[in-house]
């Protein structure tokens, strides 16, 4: 029996870019210790008070079907936070709670894409993007941001592909590059969306991890609230990756459609998790800064190590838990370098090529292990790169 072409095509016939990661996991399973700088997940677990609140909510009986768009208190809290941070008037009717940002990405595209529509996205990209777009029956079209522009996408490059397209997906602070889009970049993106009548899907799951510059939500730019769907999540901001809690912010009419979609797919998010998410949001900005702090610290450690050599160049990373390193001076591709580094020094990184053609000759390093181990791995990586030149 044949599976649907839609589901068979999720990977588009290519790889999912996780070969180095899988090889590292195989080595670990076979008893070889590996330093893993691969996955975008904190080296701490969800804070005990959040778990205690989750337990309290469950024991109090919030274990039945929960409200499908999300419990009103949580939708209100997110709406208030978005209004405060962006200045765009936002109510619970603009908020749909989802099982994580990934689900929000898929749902957003389902809301605006008809089968076969062109959905634009920026290369380098988070590994799931093209598959998410294909899963939503879109035809994904990647637009290269240039390494020479520090991976800030050019409006003209987007405009060149915008005729006839339906949507554009952007992500700032960015995974994999750590780049925070400037106001100019975002104004350019907004202009293209208005000129070509595109929906903008803005993935802002790293909005609490900003080391330089300011996070600007493009929904706040002129004429954008009516055509923008913002993807949010508690995974990165509150170290709640396993709780699967995120949201879509958008026009009320789209949220109403997303409630229908959720009714026929996820049937909502567990109530005890939503209550814990509300509790976590109420811990406020200080708690979010505390969760982000280790990455800020490790970025300084990495920049210090990198400043003492000249083989490896960092892409200026204003945010997120990653560094993108240009290793092209070694003459190796990102893929070959990552495999060699794993083989020789048992350090696992992600080849830039996993995130699209634009990041060829680069490596993504996740700053997700403790400081001393991270510093040692960065030093080894730089020494190894130098040994290849
Ligand atoms: N967007 C980006 C850019 C990500 O890096 C991730 C997770 N790595 C997600 C969305 C999805 O995260 P989650 O589903 O855990 O919210």
Short mmCIF file of N, CA and C and ligand atoms in Angstrom, two decimals, residues 40 99-103 105 126 128-129 171 173-175 203 205-206 231-236 240-241 244-246 322 364, ligand 1:
data_model
loop_
_atom_site.label_atom_id
_atom_site.label_comp_id
_atom_site.label_asym_id
_atom_site.label_seq_id
_atom_site.Cartn_x
_atom_site.Cartn_y
_atom_site.Cartn_z
N UNK A 40 19.69 22.20 20.16
CA UNK A 40 19.28 23.48 20.75
C UNK A 40 18.45 23.29 22.00
N UNK A 99 0.79 22.90 20.85
CA UNK A 99 1.82 22.05 21.48
C UNK A 99 3.21 22.38 20.94
N UNK A 100 3.75 23.52 21.35
CA UNK A 100 5.10 23.93 20.97
C UNK A 100 5.11 24.80 19.72
N UNK A 101 6.28 25.41 19.49
CA UNK A 101 6.45 26.28 18.34
C UNK A 101 6.39 25.51 17.03
N UNK A 102 6.87 24.26 17.04
CA UNK A 102 6.87 23.47 15.80
C UNK A 102 5.44 23.30 15.29
N UNK A 103 4.54 22.97 16.20
CA UNK A 103 3.14 22.81 15.82
C UNK A 103 2.57 24.14 15.33
N UNK A 105 4.25 26.49 13.81
CA UNK A 105 4.77 26.73 12.45
C UNK A 105 3.92 26.00 11.41
N UNK A 126 16.20 26.89 10.02
CA UNK A 126 16.03 25.82 11.00
C UNK A 126 15.61 24.54 10.26
N UNK A 128 13.78 22.02 10.30
CA UNK A 128 12.44 21.49 9.97
C UNK A 128 11.67 22.33 8.95
N UNK A 129 12.17 23.52 8.62
CA UNK A 129 11.33 24.43 7.82
C UNK A 129 10.83 23.84 6.49
N UNK A 171 12.88 34.21 10.75
CA UNK A 171 13.20 33.78 12.11
C UNK A 171 14.32 34.66 12.67
N UNK A 173 15.49 36.30 16.72
CA UNK A 173 16.85 35.81 16.55
C UNK A 173 16.86 34.47 15.83
N UNK A 174 17.92 34.26 15.03
CA UNK A 174 17.91 33.17 14.06
C UNK A 174 18.61 31.91 14.54
N UNK A 175 17.98 30.81 14.25
CA UNK A 175 18.61 29.50 14.31
C UNK A 175 18.77 29.10 12.83
N UNK A 203 8.87 33.59 13.12
CA UNK A 203 9.23 32.64 14.18
C UNK A 203 10.11 33.38 15.19
N UNK A 205 10.79 32.34 18.48
CA UNK A 205 10.93 31.50 19.67
C UNK A 205 12.19 31.84 20.49
N UNK A 206 13.12 32.60 19.90
CA UNK A 206 14.34 32.99 20.65
C UNK A 206 14.27 34.44 21.13
N UNK A 231 5.03 33.11 15.66
CA UNK A 231 5.18 31.83 16.35
C UNK A 231 5.97 32.06 17.63
N UNK A 232 5.38 31.65 18.76
CA UNK A 232 6.06 31.79 20.05
C UNK A 232 6.13 30.45 20.74
N UNK A 233 6.96 30.37 21.77
CA UNK A 233 7.14 29.09 22.47
C UNK A 233 7.77 29.34 23.83
N UNK A 234 7.48 28.44 24.77
CA UNK A 234 8.14 28.50 26.08
C UNK A 234 9.37 27.59 26.12
N UNK A 235 9.65 26.89 25.00
CA UNK A 235 10.75 25.92 25.00
C UNK A 235 12.07 26.58 25.36
N UNK A 236 12.43 27.64 24.64
CA UNK A 236 13.74 28.26 24.81
C UNK A 236 13.73 29.28 25.94
N UNK A 240 11.49 24.83 28.76
CA UNK A 240 10.34 23.93 28.85
C UNK A 240 10.17 23.13 27.56
N UNK A 241 11.29 22.72 26.96
CA UNK A 241 11.21 22.04 25.66
C UNK A 241 10.26 20.84 25.67
N UNK A 244 6.10 20.99 25.54
CA UNK A 244 5.40 21.22 24.28
C UNK A 244 4.32 22.29 24.46
N UNK A 245 4.78 23.53 24.64
CA UNK A 245 3.82 24.62 24.76
C UNK A 245 4.30 25.85 24.00
N UNK A 246 3.46 26.30 23.09
CA UNK A 246 3.78 27.47 22.28
C UNK A 246 2.49 28.14 21.85
N UNK A 322 23.29 29.76 19.77
CA UNK A 322 24.20 29.18 18.78
C UNK A 322 25.27 30.18 18.35
N UNK A 364 27.59 25.01 12.84
CA UNK A 364 26.81 25.59 13.93
C UNK A 364 27.20 24.90 15.22
N1 LIG B 1 11.74 27.49 15.59
C1 LIG B 1 13.07 27.44 15.74
C2 LIG B 1 13.89 28.43 15.01
C3 LIG B 1 13.66 26.48 16.58
O1 LIG B 1 14.97 26.45 16.72
C4 LIG B 1 12.81 25.56 17.24
C5 LIG B 1 13.37 24.46 18.12
N2 LIG B 1 14.67 24.13 18.01
C6 LIG B 1 11.44 25.66 17.04
C7 LIG B 1 10.93 26.64 16.22
C8 LIG B 1 10.47 24.74 17.67
O2 LIG B 1 10.57 24.66 19.05
P1 LIG B 1 9.43 24.09 19.96
O3 LIG B 1 8.54 23.26 19.12
O4 LIG B 1 10.13 23.31 21.02
O5 LIG B 1 8.73 25.30 20.50
#
